[in-house]
mmCIF file of C-alpha atoms in Angstrom:
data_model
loop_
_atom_site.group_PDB
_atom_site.id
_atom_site.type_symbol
_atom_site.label_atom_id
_atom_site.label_comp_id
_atom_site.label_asym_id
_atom_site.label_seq_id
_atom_site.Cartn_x
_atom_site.Cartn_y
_atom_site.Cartn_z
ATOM 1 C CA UNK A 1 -9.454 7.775 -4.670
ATOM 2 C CA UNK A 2 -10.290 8.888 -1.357
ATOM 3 C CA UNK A 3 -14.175 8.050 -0.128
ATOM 4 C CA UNK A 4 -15.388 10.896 1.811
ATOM 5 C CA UNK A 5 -18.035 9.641 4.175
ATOM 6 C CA UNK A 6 -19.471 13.474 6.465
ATOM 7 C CA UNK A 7 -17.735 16.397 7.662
ATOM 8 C CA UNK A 8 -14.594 16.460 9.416
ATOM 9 C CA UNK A 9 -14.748 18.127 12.544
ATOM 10 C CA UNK A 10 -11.714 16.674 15.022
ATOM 11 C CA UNK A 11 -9.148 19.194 16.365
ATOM 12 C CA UNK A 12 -5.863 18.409 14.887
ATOM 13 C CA UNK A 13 -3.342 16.401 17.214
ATOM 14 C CA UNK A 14 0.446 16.076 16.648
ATOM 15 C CA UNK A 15 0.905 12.687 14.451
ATOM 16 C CA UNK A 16 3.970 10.129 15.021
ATOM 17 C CA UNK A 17 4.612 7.658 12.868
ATOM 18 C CA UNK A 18 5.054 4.033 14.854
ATOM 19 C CA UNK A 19 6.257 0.459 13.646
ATOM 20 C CA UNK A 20 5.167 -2.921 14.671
ATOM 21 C CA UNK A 21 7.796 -5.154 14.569
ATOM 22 C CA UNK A 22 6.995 -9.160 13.973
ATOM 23 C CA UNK A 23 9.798 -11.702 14.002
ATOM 24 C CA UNK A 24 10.578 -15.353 13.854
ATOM 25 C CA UNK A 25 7.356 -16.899 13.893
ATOM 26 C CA UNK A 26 5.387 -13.493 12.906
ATOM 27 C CA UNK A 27 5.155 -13.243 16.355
ATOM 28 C CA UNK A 28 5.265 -9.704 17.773
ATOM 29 C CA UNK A 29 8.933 -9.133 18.788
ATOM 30 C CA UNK A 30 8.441 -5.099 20.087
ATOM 31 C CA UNK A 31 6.693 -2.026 18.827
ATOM 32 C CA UNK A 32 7.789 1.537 18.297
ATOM 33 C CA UNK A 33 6.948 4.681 18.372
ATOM 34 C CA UNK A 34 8.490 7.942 18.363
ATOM 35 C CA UNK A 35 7.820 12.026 17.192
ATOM 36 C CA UNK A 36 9.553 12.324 13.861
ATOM 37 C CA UNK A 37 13.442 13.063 13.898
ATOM 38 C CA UNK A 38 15.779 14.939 11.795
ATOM 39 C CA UNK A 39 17.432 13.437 8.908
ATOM 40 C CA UNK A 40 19.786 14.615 6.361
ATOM 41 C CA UNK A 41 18.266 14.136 3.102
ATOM 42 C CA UNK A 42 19.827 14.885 -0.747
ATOM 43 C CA UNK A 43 18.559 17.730 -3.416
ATOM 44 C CA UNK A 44 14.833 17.722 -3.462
ATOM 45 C CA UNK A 45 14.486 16.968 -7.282
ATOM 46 C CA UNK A 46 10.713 18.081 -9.029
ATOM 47 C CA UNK A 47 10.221 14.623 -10.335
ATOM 48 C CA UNK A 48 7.267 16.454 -12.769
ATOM 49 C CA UNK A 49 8.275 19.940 -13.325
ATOM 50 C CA UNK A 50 4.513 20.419 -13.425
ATOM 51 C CA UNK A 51 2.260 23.278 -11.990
ATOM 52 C CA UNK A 52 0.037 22.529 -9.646
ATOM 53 C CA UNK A 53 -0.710 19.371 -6.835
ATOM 54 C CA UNK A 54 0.388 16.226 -8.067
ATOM 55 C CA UNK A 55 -1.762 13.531 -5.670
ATOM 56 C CA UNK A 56 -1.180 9.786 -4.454
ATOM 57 C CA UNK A 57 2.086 8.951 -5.861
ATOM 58 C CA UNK A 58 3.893 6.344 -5.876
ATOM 59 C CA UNK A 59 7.894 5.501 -6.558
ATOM 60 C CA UNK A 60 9.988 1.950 -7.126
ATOM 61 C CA UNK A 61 13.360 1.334 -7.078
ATOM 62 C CA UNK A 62 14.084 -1.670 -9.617
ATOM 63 C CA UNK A 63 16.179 -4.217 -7.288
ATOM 64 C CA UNK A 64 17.957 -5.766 -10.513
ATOM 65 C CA UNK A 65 19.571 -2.566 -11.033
ATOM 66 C CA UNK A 66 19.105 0.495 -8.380
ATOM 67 C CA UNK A 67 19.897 3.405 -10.936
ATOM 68 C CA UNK A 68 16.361 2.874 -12.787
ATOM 69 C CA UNK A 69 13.387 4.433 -10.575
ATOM 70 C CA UNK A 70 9.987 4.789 -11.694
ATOM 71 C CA UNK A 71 7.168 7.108 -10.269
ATOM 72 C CA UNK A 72 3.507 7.818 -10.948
ATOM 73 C CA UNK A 73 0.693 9.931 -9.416
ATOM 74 C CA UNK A 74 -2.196 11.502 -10.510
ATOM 75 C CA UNK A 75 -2.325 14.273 -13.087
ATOM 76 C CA UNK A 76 -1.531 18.080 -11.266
ATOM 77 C CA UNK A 77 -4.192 20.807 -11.344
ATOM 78 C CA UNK A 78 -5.615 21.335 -14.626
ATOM 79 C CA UNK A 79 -3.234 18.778 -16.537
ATOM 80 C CA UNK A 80 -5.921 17.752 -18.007
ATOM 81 C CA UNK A 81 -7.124 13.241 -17.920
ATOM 82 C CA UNK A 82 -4.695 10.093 -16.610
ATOM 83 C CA UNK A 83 -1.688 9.911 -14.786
ATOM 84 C CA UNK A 84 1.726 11.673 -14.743
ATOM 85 C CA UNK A 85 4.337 8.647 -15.308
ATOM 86 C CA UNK A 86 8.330 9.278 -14.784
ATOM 87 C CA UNK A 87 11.340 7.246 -14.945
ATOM 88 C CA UNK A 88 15.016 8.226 -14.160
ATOM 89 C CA UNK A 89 18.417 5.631 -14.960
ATOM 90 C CA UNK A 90 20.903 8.045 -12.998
ATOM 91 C CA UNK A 91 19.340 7.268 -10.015
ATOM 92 C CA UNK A 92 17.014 9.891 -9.376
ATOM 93 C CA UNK A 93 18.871 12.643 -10.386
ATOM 94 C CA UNK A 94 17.001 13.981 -14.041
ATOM 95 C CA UNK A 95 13.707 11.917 -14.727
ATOM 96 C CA UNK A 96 11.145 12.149 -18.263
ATOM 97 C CA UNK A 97 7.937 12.447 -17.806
ATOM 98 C CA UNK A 98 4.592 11.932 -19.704
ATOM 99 C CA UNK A 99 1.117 11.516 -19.235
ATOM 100 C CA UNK A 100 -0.376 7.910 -19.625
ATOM 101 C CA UNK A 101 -3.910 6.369 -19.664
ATOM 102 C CA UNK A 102 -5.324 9.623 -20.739
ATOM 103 C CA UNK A 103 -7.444 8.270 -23.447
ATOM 104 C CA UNK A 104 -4.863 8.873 -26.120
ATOM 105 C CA UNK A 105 -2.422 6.113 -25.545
ATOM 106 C CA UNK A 106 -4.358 3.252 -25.945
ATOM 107 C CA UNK A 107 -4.422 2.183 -22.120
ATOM 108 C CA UNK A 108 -7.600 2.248 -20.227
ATOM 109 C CA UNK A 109 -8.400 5.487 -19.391
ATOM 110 C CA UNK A 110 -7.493 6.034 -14.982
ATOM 111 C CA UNK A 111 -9.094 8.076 -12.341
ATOM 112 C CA UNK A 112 -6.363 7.601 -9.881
ATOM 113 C CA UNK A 113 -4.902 5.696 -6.981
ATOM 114 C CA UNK A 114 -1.841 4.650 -9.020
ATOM 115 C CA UNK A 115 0.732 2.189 -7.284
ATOM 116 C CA UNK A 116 3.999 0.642 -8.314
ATOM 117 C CA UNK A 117 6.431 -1.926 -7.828
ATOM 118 C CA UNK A 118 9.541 -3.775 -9.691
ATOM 119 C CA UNK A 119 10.133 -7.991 -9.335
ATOM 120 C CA UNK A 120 13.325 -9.242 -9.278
ATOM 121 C CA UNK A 121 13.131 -9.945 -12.903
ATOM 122 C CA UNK A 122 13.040 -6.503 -13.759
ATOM 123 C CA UNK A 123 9.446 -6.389 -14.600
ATOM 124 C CA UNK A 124 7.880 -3.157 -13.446
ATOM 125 C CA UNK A 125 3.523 -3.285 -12.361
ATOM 126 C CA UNK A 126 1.789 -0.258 -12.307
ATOM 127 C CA UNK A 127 -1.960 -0.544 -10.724
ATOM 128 C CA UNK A 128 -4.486 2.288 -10.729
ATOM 129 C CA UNK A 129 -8.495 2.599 -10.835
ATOM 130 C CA UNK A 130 -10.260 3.194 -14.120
ATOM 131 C CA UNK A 131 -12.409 6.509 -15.148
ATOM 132 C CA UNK A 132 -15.189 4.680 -14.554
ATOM 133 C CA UNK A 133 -14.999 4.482 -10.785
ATOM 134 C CA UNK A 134 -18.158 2.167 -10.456
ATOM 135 C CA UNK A 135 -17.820 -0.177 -13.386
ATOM 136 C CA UNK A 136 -14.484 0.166 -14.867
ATOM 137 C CA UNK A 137 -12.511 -2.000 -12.266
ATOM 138 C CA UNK A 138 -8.563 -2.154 -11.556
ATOM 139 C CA UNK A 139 -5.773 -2.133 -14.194
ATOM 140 C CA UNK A 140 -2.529 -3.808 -14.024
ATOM 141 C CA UNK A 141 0.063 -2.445 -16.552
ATOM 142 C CA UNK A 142 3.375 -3.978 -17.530
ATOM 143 C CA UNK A 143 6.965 -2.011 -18.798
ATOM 144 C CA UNK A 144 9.822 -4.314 -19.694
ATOM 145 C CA UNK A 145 11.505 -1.058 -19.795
ATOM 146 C CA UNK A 146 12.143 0.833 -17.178
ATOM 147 C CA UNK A 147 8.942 2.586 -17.229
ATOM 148 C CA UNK A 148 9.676 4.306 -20.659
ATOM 149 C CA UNK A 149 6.134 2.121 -22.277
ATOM 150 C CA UNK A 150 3.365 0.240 -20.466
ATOM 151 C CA UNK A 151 1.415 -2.556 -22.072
ATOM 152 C CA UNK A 152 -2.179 -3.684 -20.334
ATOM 153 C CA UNK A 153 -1.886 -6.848 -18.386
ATOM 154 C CA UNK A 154 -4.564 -7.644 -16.475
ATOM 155 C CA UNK A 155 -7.830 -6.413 -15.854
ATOM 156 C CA UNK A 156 -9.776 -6.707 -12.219
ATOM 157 C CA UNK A 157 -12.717 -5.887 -9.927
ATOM 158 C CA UNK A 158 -14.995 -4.975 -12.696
ATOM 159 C CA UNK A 159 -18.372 -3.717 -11.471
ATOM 160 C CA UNK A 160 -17.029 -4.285 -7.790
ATOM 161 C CA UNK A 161 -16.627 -0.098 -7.585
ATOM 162 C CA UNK A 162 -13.343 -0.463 -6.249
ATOM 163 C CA UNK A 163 -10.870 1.905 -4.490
ATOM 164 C CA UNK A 164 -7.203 1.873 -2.952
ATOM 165 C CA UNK A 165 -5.851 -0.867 -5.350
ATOM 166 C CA UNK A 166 -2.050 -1.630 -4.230
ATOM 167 C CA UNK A 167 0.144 -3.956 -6.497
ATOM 168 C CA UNK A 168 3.529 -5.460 -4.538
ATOM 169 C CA UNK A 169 6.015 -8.585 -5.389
ATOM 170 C CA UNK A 170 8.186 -10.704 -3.805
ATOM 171 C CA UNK A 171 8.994 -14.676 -3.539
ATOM 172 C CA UNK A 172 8.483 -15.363 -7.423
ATOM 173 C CA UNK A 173 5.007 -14.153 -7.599
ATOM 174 C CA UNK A 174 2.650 -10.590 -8.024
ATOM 175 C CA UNK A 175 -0.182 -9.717 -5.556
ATOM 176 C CA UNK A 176 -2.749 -6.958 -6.265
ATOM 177 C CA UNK A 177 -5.109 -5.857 -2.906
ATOM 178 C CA UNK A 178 -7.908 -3.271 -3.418
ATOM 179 C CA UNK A 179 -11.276 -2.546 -0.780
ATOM 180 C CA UNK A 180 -14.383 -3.817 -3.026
ATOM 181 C CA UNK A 181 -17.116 -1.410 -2.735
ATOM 182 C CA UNK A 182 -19.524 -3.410 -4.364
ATOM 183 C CA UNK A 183 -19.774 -6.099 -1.733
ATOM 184 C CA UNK A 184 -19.551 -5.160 1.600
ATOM 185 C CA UNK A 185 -15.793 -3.085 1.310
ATOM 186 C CA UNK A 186 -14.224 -6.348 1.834
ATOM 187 C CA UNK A 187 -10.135 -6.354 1.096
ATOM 188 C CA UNK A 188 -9.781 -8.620 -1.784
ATOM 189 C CA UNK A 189 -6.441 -9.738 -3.242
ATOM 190 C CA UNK A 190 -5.508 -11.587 -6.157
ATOM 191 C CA UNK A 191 -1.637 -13.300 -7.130
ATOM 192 C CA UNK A 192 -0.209 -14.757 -10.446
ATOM 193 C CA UNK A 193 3.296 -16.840 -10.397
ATOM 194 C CA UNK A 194 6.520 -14.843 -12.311
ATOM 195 C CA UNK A 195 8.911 -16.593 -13.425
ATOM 196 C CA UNK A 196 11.072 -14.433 -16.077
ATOM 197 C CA UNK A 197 10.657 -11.289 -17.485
ATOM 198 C CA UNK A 198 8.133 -10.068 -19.961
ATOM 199 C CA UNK A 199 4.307 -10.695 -20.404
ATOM 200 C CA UNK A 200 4.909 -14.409 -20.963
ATOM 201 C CA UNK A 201 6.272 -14.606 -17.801
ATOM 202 C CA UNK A 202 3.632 -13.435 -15.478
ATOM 203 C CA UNK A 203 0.831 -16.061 -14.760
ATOM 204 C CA UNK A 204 -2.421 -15.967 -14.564
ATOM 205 C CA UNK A 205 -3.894 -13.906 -11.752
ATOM 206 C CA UNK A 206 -6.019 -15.713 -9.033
ATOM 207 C CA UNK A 207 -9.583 -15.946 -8.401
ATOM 208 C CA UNK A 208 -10.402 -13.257 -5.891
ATOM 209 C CA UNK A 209 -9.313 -14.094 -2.306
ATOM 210 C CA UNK A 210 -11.373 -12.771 0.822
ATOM 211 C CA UNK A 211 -9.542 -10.928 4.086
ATOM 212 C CA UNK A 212 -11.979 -8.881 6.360
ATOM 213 C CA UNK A 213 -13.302 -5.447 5.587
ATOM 214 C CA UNK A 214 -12.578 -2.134 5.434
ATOM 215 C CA UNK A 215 -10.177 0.360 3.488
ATOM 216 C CA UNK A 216 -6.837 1.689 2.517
ATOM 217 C CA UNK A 217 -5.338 -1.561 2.278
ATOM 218 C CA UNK A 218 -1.740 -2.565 1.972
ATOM 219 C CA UNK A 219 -0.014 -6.008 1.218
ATOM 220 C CA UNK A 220 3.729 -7.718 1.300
ATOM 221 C CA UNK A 221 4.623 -10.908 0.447
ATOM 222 C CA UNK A 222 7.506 -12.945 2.847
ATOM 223 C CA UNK A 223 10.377 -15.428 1.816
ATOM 224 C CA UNK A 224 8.108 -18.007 1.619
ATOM 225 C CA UNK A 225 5.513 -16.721 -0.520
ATOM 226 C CA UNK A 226 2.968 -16.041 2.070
ATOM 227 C CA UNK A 227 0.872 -13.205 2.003
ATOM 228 C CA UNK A 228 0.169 -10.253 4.580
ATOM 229 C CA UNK A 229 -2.633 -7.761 4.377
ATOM 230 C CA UNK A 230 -3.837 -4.920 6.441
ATOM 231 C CA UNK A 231 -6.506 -2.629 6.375
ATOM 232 C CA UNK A 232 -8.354 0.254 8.484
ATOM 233 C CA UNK A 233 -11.914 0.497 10.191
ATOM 234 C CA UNK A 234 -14.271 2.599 9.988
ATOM 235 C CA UNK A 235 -12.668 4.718 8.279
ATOM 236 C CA UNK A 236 -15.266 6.957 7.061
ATOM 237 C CA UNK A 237 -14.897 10.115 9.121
ATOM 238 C CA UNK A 238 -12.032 10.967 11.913
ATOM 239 C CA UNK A 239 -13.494 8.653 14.837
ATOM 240 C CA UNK A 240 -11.082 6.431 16.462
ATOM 241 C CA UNK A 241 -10.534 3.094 14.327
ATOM 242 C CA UNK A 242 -8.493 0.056 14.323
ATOM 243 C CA UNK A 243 -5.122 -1.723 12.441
ATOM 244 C CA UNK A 244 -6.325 -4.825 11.273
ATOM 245 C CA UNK A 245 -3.867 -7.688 9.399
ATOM 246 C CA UNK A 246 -4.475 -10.903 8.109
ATOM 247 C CA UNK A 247 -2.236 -13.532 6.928
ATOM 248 C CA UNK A 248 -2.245 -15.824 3.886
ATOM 249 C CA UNK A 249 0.143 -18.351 5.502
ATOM 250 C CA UNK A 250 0.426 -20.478 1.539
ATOM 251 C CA UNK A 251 -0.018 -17.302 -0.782
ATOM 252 C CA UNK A 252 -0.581 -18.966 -4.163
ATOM 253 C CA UNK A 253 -1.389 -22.016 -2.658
ATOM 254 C CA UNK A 254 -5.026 -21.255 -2.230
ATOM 255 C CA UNK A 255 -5.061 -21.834 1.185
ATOM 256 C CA UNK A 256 -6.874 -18.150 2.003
ATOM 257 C CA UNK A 257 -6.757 -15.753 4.743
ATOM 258 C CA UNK A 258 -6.809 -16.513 8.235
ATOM 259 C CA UNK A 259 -9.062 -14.747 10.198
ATOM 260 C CA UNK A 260 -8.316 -11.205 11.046
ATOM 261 C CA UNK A 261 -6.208 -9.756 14.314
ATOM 262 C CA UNK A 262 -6.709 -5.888 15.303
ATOM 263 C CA UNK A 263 -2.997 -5.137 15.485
ATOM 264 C CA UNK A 264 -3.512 -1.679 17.417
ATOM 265 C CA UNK A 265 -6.115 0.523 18.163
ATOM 266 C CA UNK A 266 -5.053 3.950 16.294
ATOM 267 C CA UNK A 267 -7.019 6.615 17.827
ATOM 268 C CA UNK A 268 -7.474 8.122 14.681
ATOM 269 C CA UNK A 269 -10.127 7.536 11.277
ATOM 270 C CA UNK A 270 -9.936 7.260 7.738
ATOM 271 C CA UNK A 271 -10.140 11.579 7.459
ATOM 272 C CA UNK A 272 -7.827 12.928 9.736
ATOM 273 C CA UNK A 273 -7.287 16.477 9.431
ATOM 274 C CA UNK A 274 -4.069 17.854 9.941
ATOM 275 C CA UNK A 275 -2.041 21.637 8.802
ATOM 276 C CA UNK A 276 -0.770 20.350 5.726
ATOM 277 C CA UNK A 277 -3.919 18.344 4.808
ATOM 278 C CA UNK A 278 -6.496 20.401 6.313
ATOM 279 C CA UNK A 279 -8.818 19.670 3.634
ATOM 280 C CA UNK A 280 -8.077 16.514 1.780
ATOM 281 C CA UNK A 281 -6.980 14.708 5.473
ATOM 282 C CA UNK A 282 -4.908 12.096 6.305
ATOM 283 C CA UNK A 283 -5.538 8.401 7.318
ATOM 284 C CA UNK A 284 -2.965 5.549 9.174
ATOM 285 C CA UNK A 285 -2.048 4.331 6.008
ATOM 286 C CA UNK A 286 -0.425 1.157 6.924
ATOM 287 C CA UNK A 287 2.391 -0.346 4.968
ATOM 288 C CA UNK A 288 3.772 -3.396 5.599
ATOM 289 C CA UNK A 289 7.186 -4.884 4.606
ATOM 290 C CA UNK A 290 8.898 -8.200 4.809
ATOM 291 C CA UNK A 291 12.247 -8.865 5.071
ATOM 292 C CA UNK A 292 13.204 -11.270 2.331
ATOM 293 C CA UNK A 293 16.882 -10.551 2.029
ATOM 294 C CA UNK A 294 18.507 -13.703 3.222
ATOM 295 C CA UNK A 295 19.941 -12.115 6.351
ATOM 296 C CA UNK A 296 20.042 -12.251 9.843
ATOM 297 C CA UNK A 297 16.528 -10.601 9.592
ATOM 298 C CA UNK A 298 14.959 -12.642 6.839
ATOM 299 C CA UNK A 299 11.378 -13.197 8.034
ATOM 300 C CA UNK A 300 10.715 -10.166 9.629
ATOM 301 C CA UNK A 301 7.572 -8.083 8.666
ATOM 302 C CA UNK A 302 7.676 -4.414 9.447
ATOM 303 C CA UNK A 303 4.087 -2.626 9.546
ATOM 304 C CA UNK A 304 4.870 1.415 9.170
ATOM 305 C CA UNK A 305 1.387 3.538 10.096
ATOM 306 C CA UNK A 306 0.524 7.172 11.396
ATOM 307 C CA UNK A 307 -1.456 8.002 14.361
ATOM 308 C CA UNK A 308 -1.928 10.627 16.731
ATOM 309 C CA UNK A 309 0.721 11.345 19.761
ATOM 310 C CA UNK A 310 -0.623 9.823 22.872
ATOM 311 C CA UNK A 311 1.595 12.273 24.889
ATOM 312 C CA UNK A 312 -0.604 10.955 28.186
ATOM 313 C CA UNK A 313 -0.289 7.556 27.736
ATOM 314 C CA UNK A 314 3.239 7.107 25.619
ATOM 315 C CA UNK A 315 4.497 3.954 25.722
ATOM 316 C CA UNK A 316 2.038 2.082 28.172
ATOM 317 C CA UNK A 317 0.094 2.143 25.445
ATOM 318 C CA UNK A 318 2.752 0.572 23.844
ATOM 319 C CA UNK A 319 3.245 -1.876 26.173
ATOM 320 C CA UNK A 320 -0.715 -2.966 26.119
ATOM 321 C CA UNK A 321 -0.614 -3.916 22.537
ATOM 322 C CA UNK A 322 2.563 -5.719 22.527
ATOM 323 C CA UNK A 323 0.786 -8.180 25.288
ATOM 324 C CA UNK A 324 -2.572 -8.297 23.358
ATOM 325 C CA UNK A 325 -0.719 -9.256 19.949
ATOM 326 C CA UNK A 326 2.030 -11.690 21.732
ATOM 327 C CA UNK A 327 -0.955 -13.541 22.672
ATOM 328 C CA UNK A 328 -2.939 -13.556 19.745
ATOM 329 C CA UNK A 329 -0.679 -13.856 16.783
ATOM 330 C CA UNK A 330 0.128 -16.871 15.358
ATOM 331 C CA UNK A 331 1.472 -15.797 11.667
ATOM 332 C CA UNK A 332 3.587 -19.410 10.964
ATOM 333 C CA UNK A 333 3.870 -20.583 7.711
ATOM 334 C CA UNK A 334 5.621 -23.311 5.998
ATOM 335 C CA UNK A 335 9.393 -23.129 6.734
ATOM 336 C CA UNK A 336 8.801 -20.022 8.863
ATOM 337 C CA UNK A 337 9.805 -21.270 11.976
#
């Protein structure tokens, strides 16, 4: 769920998409940015094969075994309640689809904001925001199966009016990150330990953990098990806002978040109106990624956003953040270096 916070008013700019690059240490290694380039892409496949918009999706890849995909988003026009859920096991080619949480199934009933993602265990989390925007809190589903059935796992934020919940895995554990509305939009995340597949498996979650504030939060979790968050503010209308991160250096060890860095200014606010999305708008919508494949690259966290072209500045601008975050970072965590 998007909040909507005035009118939009900005003149449209041409977007790029940039990455921050952090390496070693966390440290900033080098940032990019560049106008989006061609690529050759396979058959567009209608995941649905609904009429209508379907909003806010989300897809997963399951690493145990890269033919089974899952996707989600929010019910097309006139659908009717819940979410449209899909899975595929040729993958991506054909997919079945069905509408969950609708009241019907026995799952809490959603609004939107789905998310997914797939441990290395084969365990697939789906998050999303309950009908009851204000009071009915974030659900965490569970499918053993490919995404074919869900069973409720976990329930969180209740009474916190919550928005932008994001679920992720990685180094033997699951982390949930949503903006709490009820105190101050402050990015909260919670983690529970995995350790095989099924319900029995998956820990209990943690008690809520603190970063800074403000919206349309992401998370990723390194080789070690620590923890990585970023956010966006203000974000209310299209006025110039900041990337923020923060860093949970001991994840489930309960050591917290550090306090926050601004990892670049984006020139652009939480309702950014562009052709496409003239109406509903766009936002940076960070997403970070660590690289925990064992590799020469193992340890490096990738931060993917979308901002405006600064055609008159270009890559001085560049160059000014890289020396602001070389000398502000400090992201090492236990047997990081």
């Amino acid at each position: 769920m998007r909040k909507r916070h005035g009118s939009i008013r900005h003149a449209c700019t041409a977007l790029t998409t940039s990455l921050l690059l952090l390496v070693g240490g966390l440290g900033l290694s080098a940032a990019l940015a560049t106008p989006a380039q061609a690529a050759t892409v396979g058959t567009v496949v209608d995941v649905t094969r609904s009429a209508g918009n379907q909003a806010e999706g989300s897809i997963a890849v399951d690493p145990t075994d890269p033919s089974r995909l899952a996707a989600v988003s929010n019910n097309g026009d006139g659908a009717g309640d819940g979410m449209t859920a899909a899975y595929s096991t040729d993958h991506g080619a054909t997919w079945t689809h069905r509408a969950i949480a609708d009241g019907n199934d026995g799952l809490p009933k959603a609004c939107c904001d789905p998310g997914l993602s797939w441990d290395s265990f084969g365990n697939l989390y789906l998050v999303y925001l309950d009908a009851d925007t204000n009071a009915g809190g974030v659900h965490v589903l569970l499918s053993t199966d490919g995404g074919k059935t869900f069973s409720r796992l976990a329930d969180l934020a209740a009474g916190d009016k919550p928005d932008q919940p994001t679920i992720t895995t990685g180094a033997g554990s699951v982390w949930a990150v949503w903006t709490d509305g009820g105190h101050s939009d402050e990015i909260t995340a919670v983690g529970a330990k995995v350790t095989a597949a099924g319900a029995s498996g998956v820990g209990a979650f943690s008690d809520p953990q603190r970063a800074g504030t403000g919206d349309f939060g992401d998370i990723a979790v390194g080789p070690t098990g620590a923890v990585m968050v970023t956010y966006q503010r203000p974000y209310g209308d299209d006025k110039p806002s900041k990337l923020y991160t923060a860093l949970d250096p001991d994840g489930l060890g309960g050591g917290g978040f550090q306090s926050e860095v601004t990892a670049v200014d984006l020139h652009i606010g939480g309702f950014h109106p562009i052709p496409a999305q003239s109406s509903r708008t766009v936002d940076a919508e960070a997403g970070p990624a660590w690289d925990r494949s064992g590799g020469a690259h193992n340890g490096r966290l990738y931060v993917l956003y979308t901002g405006p072209l600064q055609r008159q500045r270009g890559y001085e601008h560049l160059r000014e953040v890289l020396g602001r975050l070389r000398g502000t970072l400090d992201f090492t965590g236990p047997g990081q270096r």
